Short mmCIF file of C-alpha atoms and ligand atoms in Angstrom, two decimals:
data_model
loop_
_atom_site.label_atom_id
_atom_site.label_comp_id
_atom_site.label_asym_id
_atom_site.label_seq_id
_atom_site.Cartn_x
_atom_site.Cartn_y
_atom_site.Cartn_z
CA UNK A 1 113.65 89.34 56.85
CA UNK A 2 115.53 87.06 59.57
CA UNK A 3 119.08 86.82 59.43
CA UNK A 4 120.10 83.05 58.42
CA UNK A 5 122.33 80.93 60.41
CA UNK A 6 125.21 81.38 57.87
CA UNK A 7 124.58 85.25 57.99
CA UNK A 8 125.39 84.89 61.73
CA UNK A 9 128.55 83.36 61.26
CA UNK A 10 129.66 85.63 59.01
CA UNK A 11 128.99 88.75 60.87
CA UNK A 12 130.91 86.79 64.01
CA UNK A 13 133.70 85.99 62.22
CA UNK A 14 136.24 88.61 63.53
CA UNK A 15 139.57 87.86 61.82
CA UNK A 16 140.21 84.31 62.72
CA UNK A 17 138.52 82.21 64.92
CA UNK A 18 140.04 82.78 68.29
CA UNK A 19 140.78 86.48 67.61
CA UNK A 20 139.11 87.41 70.87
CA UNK A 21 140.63 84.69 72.95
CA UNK A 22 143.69 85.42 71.90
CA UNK A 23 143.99 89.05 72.73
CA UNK A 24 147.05 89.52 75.33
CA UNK A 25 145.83 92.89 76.69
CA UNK A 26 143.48 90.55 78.50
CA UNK A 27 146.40 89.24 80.60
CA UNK A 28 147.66 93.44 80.70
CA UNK A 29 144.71 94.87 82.12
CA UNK A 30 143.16 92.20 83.83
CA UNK A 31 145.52 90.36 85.69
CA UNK A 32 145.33 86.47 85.81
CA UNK A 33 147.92 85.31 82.96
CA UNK A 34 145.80 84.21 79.87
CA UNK A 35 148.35 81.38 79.05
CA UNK A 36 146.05 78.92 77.85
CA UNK A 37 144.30 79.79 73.97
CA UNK A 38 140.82 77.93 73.93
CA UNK A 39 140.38 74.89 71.85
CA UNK A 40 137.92 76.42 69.87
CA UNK A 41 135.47 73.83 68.40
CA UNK A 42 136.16 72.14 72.07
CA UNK A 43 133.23 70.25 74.51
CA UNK A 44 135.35 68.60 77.10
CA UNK A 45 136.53 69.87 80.61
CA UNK A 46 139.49 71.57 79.21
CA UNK A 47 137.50 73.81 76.84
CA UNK A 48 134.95 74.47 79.73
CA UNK A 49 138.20 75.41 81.90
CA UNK A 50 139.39 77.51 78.44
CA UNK A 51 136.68 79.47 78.64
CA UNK A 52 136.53 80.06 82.12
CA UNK A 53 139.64 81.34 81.97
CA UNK A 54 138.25 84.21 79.74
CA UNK A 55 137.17 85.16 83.20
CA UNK A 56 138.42 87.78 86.21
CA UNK A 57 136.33 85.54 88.96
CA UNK A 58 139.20 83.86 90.91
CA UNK A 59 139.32 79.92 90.45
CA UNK A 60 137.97 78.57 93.95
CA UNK A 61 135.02 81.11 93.87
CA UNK A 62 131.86 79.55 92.05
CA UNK A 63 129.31 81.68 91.95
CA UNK A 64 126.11 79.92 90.91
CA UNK A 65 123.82 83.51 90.34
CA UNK A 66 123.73 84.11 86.75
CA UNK A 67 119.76 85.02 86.59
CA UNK A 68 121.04 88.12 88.93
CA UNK A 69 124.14 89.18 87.31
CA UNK A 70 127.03 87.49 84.86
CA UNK A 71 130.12 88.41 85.16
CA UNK A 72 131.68 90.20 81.92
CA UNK A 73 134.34 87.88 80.10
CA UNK A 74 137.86 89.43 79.68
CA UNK A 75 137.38 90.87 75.85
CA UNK A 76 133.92 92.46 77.35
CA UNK A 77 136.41 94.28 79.86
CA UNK A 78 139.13 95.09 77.37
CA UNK A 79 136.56 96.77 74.89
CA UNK A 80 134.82 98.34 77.52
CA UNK A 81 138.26 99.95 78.82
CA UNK A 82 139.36 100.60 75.19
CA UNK A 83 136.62 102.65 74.56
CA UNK A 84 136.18 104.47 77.63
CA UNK A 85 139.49 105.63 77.54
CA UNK A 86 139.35 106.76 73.35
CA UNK A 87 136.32 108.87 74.37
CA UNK A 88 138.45 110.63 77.29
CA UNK A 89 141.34 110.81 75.48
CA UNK A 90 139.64 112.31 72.23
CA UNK A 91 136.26 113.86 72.84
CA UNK A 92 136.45 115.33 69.30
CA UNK A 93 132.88 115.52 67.32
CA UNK A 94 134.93 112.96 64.90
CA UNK A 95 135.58 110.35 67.27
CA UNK A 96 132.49 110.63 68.65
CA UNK A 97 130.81 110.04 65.23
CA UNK A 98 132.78 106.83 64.57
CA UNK A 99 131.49 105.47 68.44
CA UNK A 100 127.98 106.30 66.55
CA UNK A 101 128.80 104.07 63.75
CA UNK A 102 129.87 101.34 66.31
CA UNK A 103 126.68 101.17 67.91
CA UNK A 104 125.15 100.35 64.68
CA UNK A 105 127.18 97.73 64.70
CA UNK A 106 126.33 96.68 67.78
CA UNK A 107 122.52 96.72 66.14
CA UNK A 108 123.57 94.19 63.54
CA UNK A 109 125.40 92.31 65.80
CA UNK A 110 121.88 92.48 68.13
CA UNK A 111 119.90 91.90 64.96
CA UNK A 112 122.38 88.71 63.90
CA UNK A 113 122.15 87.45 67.40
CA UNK A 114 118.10 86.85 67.76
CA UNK A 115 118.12 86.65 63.83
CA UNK A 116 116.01 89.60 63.16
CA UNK A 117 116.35 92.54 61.53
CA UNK A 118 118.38 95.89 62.53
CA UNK A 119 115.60 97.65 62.09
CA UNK A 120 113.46 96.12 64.60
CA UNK A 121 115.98 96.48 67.38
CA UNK A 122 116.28 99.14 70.40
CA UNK A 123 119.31 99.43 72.22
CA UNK A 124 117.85 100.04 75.72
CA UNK A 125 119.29 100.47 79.32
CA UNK A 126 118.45 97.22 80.29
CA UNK A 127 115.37 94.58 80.36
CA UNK A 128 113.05 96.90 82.92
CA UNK A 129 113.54 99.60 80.51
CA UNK A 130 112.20 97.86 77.42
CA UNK A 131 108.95 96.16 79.81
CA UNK A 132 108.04 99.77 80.31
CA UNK A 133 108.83 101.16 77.07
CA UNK A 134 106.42 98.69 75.76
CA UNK A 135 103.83 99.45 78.47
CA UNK A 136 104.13 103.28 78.40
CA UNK A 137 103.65 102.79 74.65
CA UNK A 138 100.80 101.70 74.03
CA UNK A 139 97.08 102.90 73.32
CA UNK A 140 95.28 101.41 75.81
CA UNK A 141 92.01 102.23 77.67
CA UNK A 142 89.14 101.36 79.85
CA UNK A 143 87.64 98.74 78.71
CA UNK A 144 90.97 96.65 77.13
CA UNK A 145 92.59 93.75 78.99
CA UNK A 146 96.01 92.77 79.23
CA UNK A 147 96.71 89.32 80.09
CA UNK A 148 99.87 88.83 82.59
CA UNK A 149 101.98 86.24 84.14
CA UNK A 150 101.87 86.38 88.20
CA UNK A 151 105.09 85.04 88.64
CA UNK A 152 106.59 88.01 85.99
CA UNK A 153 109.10 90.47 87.32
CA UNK A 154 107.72 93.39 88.84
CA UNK A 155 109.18 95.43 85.42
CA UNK A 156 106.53 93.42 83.70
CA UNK A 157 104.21 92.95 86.29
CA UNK A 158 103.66 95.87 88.72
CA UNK A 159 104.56 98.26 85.73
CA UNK A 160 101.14 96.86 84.25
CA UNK A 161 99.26 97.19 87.56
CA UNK A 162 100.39 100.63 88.21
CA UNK A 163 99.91 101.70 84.91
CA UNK A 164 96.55 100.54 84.66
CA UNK A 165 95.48 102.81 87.39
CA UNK A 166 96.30 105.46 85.23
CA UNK A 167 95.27 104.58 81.95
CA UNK A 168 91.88 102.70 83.17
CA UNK A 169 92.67 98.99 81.11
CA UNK A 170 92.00 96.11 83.75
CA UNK A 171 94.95 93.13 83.86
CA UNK A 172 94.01 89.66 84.41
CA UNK A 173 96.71 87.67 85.80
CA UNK A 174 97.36 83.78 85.26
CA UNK A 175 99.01 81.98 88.30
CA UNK A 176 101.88 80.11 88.72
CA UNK A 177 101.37 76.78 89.56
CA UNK A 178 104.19 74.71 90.92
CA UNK A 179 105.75 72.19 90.34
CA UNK A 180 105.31 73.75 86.40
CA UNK A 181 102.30 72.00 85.24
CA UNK A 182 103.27 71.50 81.64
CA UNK A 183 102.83 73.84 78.93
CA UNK A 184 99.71 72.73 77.98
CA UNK A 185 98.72 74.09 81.07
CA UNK A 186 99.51 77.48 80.43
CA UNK A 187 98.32 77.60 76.70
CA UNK A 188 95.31 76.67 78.12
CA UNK A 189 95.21 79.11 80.93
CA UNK A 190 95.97 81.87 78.82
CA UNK A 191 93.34 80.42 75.90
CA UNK A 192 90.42 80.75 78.27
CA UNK A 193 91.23 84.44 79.42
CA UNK A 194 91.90 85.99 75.77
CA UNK A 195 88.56 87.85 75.32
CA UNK A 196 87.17 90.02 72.96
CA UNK A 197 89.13 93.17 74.67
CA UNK A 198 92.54 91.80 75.20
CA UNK A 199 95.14 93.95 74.31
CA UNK A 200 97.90 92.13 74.86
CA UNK A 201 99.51 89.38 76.55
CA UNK A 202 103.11 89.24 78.57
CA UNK A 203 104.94 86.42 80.13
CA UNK A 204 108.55 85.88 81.18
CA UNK A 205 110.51 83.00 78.61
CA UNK A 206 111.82 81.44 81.68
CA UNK A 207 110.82 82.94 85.23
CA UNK A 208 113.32 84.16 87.17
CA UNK A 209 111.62 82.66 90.91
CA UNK A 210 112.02 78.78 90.23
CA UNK A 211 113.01 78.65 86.16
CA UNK A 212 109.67 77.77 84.90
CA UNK A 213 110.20 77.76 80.91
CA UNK A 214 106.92 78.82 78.85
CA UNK A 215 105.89 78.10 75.65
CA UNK A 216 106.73 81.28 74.24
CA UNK A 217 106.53 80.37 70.21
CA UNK A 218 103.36 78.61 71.13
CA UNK A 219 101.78 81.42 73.29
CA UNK A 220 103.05 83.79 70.45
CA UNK A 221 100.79 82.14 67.57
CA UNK A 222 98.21 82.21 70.30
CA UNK A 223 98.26 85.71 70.68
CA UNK A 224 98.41 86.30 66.53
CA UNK A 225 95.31 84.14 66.01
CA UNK A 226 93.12 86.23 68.12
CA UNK A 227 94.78 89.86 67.27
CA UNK A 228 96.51 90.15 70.50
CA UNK A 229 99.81 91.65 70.83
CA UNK A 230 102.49 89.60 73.01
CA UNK A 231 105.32 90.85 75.16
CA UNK A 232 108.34 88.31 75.85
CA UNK A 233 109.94 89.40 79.02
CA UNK A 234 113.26 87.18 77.62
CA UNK A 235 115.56 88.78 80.53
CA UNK A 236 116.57 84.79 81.32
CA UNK A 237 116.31 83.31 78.28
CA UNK A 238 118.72 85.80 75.85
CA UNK A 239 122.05 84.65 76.51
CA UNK A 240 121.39 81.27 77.48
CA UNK A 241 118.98 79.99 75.49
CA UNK A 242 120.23 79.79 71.46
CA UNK A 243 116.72 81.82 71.08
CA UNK A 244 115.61 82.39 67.76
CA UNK A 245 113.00 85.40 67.65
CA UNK A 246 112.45 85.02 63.80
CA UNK A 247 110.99 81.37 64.58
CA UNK A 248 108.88 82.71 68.30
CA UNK A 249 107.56 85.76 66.45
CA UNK A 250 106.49 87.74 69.35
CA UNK A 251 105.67 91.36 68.92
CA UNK A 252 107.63 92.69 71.48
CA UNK A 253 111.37 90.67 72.99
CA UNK A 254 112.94 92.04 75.80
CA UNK A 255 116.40 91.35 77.33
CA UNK A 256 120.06 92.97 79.31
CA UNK A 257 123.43 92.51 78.26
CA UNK A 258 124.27 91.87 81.63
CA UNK A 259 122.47 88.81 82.76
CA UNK A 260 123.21 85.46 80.55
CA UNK A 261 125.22 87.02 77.41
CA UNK A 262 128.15 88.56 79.85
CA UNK A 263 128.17 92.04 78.55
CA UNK A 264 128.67 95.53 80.67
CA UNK A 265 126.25 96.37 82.60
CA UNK A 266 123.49 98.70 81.96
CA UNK A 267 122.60 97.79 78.07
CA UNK A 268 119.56 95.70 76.93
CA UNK A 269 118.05 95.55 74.30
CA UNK A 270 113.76 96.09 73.40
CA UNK A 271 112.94 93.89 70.11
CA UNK A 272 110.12 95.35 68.05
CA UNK A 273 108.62 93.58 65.32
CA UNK A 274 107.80 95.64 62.01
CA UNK A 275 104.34 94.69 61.99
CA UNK A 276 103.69 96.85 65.27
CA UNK A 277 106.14 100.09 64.49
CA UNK A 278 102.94 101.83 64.25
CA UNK A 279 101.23 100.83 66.98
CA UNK A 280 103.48 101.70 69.76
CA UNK A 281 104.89 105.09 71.07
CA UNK A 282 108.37 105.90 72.07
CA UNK A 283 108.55 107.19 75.83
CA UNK A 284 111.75 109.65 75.67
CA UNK A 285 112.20 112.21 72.61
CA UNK A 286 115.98 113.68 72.98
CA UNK A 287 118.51 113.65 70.40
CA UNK A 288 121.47 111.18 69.06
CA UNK A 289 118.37 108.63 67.42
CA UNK A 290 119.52 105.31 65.99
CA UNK A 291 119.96 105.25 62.39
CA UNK A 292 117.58 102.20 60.98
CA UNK A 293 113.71 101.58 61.38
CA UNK A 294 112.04 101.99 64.88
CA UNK A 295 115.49 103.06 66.71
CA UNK A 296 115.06 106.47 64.71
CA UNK A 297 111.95 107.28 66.70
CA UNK A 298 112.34 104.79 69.54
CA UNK A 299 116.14 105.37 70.76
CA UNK A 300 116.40 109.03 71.02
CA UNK A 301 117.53 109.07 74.49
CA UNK A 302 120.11 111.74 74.40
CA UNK A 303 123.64 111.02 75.65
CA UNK A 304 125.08 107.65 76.00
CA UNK A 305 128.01 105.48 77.03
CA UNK A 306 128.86 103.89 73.36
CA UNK A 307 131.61 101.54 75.27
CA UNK A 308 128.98 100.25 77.17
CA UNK A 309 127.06 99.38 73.87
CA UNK A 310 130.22 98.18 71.59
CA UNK A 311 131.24 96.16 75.12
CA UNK A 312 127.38 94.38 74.66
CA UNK A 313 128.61 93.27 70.83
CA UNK A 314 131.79 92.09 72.00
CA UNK A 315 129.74 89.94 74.47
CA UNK A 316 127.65 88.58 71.77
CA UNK A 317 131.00 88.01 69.69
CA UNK A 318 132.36 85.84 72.48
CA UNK A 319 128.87 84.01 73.08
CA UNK A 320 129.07 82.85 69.24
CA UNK A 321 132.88 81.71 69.32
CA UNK A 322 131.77 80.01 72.06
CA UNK A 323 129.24 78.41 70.29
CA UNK A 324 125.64 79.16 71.88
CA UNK A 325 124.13 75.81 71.39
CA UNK A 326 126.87 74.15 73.58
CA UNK A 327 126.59 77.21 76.35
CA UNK A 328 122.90 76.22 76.09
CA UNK A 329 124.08 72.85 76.96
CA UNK A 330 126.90 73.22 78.97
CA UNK A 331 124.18 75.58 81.34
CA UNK A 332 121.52 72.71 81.19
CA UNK A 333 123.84 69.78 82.48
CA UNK A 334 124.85 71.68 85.19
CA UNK A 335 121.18 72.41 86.10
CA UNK A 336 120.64 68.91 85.71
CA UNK A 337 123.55 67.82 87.95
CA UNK A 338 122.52 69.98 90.41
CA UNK A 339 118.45 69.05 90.81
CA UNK A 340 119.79 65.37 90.57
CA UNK A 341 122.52 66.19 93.89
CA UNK A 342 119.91 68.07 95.72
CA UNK A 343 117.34 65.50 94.70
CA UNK A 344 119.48 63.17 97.11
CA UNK A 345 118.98 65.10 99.81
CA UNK A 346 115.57 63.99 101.12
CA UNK A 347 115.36 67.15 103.54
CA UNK A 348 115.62 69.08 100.25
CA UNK A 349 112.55 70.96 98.84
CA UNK A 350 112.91 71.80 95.05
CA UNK A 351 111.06 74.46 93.84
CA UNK A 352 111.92 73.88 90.29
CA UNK A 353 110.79 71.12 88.11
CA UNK A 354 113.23 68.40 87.25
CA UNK A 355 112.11 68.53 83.92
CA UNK A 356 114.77 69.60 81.48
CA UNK A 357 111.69 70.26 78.80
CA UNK A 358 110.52 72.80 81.77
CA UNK A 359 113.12 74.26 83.07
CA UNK A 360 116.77 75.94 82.06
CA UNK A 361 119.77 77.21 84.34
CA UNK A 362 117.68 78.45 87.42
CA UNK A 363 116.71 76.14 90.29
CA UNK A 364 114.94 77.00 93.60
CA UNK A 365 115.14 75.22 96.65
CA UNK A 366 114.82 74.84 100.44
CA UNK A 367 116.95 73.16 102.58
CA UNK A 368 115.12 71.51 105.58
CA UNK A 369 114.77 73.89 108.25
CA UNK A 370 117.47 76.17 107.58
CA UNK A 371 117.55 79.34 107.75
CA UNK A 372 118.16 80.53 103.78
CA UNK A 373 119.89 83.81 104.56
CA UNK A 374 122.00 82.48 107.33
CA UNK A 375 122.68 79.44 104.72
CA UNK A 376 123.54 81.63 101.73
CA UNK A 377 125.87 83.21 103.97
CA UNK A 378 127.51 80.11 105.02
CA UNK A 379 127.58 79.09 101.67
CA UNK A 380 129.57 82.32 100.67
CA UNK A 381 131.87 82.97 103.43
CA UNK A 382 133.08 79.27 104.37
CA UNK A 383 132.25 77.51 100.54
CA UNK A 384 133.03 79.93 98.30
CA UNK A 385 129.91 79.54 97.06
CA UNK A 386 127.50 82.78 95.18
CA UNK A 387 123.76 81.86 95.70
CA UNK A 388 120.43 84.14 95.92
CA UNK A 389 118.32 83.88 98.78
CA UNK A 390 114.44 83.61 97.92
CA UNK A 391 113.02 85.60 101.01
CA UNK A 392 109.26 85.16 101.79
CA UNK A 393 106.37 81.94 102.09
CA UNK A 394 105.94 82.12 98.75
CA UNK A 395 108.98 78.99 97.42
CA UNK A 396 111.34 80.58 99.51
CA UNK A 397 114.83 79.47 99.81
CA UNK A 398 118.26 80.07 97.41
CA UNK A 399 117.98 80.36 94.17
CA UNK A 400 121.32 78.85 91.95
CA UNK A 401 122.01 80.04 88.57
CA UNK A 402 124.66 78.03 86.66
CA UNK A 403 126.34 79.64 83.68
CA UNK A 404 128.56 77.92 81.10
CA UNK A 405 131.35 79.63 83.43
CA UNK A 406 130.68 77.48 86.26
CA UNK A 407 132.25 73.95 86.53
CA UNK A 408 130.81 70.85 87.96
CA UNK A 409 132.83 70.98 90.90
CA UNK A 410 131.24 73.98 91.90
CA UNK A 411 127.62 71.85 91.75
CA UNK A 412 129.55 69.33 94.04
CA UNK A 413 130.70 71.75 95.99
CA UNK A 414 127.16 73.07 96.80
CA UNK A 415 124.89 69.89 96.72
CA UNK A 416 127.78 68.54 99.83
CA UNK A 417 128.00 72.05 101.49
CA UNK A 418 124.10 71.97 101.79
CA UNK A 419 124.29 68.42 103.20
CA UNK A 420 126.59 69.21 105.85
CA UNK A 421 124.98 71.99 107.10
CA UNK A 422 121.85 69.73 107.05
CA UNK A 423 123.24 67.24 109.36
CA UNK A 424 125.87 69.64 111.57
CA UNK A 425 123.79 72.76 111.51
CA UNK A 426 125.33 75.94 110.24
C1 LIG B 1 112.36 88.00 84.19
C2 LIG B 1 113.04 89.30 84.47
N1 LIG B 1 112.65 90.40 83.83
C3 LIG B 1 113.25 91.59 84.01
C4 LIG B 1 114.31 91.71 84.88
C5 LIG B 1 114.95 93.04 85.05
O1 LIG B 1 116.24 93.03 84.53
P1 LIG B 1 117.13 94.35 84.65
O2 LIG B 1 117.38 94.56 86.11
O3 LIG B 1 118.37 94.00 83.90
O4 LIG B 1 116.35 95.44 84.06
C6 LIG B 1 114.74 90.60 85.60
C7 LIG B 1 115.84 90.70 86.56
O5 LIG B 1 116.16 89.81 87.29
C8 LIG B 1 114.10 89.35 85.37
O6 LIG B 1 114.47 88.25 86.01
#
């Protein structure tokens, strides 16, 4: 049963509504005075600046690579400290049972947050883990096809490839076209190579190379009609995106706490829906399971840093005062300010569509002649600006990632840094 909106703000309403912005051990253990309390309920520049606040990264340094790694908001760092240091300071068998209650907590909280059920959530290492769980796992054999994405991350991509070799299934891979064609396209690509022995079907919500968004609730139906099973590789999409797995029914979600929800790093999470607990194995058997549905089979993985996991709810706690339709937002209109600035730059090559129906938070791009790596560089050291570089033929470039963290000034700052090294050189 999915969890309804007013569920969610119940389970995210932690004792007043800016309990966690409001927490002075912030300003302790972190530096940076937290003087200003958010205007919760906020949408102008000085909530934006509120919440960035919540933040360790220093003031004049924007960086724009949240489809890499987010940085961890202030609470995320407090409750990761807190409970690091209760486990050193009290190793006892009781305090370590209560960490085991918290990370059921952090299932719910999981569970709340895509608005499934607890029982259908794995608390993984990350989104690589949960691809391969979900490959290892299943029955597959010569003679079965599983449908890919080319442009999926390798932990969705070679894992299938490699695996194949061993298990004897062939993979049929669907290309990335560019600029995104629409996603008609792609429900029509992936249509005409579902045969009688697919398997399955993967592709990645919103790709990580140029931010291509897919039609993931559309491709999921697609899958159900034919009795395929479909894996969402939603490593870019949980934490920005106000996702709603209940409504995209996949049969397998996948996502990390530390990409777009700002949690510690190392936690992720592997959504599995009931209707496929039987039909997929769990890699590891160790001890410490989870305590509801598929975790209890699924999450034995022996010993385990439970701050790391109560950090990850904290993180979703922060997203949801927040409010995760305006980070949603707040991420998209700096996308769109950014494509718009580069778009003014007629040297500039955009990888990534300038549709806002296609795309979300990651843009791709290649400026002129430059060199990228000698540009993201220049970028860094003199600009203060944090971009990827996109190495290779294949839409090569830097890659920028804005979060609801960033600030328009920080697009500004890029889109004129990349025109003056256009005209001076670097
Ligand atoms: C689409 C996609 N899937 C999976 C991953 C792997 O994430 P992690 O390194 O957190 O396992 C990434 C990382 O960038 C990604 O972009």
């Amino acid at each position: 049963m999915a969890v309804s909106r007013r569920d969610f703000a119940r389970l995210f309403a932690v004792g007043g509504s800016a309990a966690l912005f409001a927490d002075p051990a912030w300003a302790r253990d972190y530096g940076q005075a937290n003087s200003a309390t958010p205007a919760i309920g906020g949408t102008g520049e000085a909530f934006w600046k509120s919440v960035r606040a919540q933040f360790v990264m220093p003031p004049d340094l924007g960086v724009l690579n949240a489809a890499n790694l987010c940085p961890a908001s202030r609470p995320v760092l407090e409750a990761l400290k807190r409970e690091t240091d209760s486990v050193d300071k009290d190793p006892s068998a009781q305090n370590r049972s209560r960490l085991t209650g918290e990370k059921e907590n952090t299932r719910k909280a999981l569970a709340a947050f895509l608005r499934v059920t607890p029982e259908e959530i794995v608390i993984t290492r990350n989104t690589s883990e949960a691809n391969n769980m979900v490959s290892s796992g299943l029955d597959l054999k010569a003679g079965d096809e599983v449908i890919v994405f080319a442009d999926n991350h390798p932990s969705n991509l070679t894992a299938w490839h490699e695996k194949a070799k061993r298990f004897g299934y062939t993979v049929i891979s669907i290309p990335q076209k560019n600029p995104h064609p629409g996603m008609e396209y792609y429900l029509d690509a992936y249509q005409k190579a579902i045969t009688p022995r697919t398997k399955l079907l993967s592709f990645t919500h919103l790709s990580s190379s140029v931010g291509d968004l897919f039609p993931a609730k559309e491709l999921c139906a697609l899958a159900r009609r034919h009795s395929v099973l479909s894996l969402v590789d939603g490593a870019q999409s949980f934490g920005l995106l106000d996702v709603n797995v209940a409504d995209m029914s996949p049969d397998f979600y996948t996502g990390s706490a530390h990409k777009w929800p700002c949690g510690a790093r190392e936690c992720g999470v592997l959504y599995i829906n009931t209707r496929v607990h039987k039909q997929v194995w769990p890699s590891i058997y160790s001890a410490y399971p989870g305590a509801v549905g598929i975790s209890r089979t699924f999450e034995s993985f022996g010993q385990r840093d439970e701050a790391t996991m109560i950090a990850f709810r904290t993180a979703l706690e922060f997203q949801a005062q927040v409010g995760r339709d305006k980070i949603e937002q707040r991420s998209r209109a700096l996308t769109q300010q950014l494509i718009a600035g580069l778009s003014k730059l007629p040297e500039v090559k955009i990888w990534t569509s300038p549709n806002p129906s296609l795309n979300a938070a990651v843009v791709s791009f290649q400026a002129g002649s430059l060199n990228s790596q000698r540009l993201g560089q220049a970028l860094y050291e003199k600009d203060k600006i944090g971009t990827a570089g996109r190495g290779g033929g294949d839409r090569g470039g830097l890659r920028a990632s804005p979060h609801f963290y960033n600030t328009p000034e920080e697009i500004d700052r890029l889109v004129g840094a990349v025109g003056k090294y256009l005209k001076s050189g670097i």
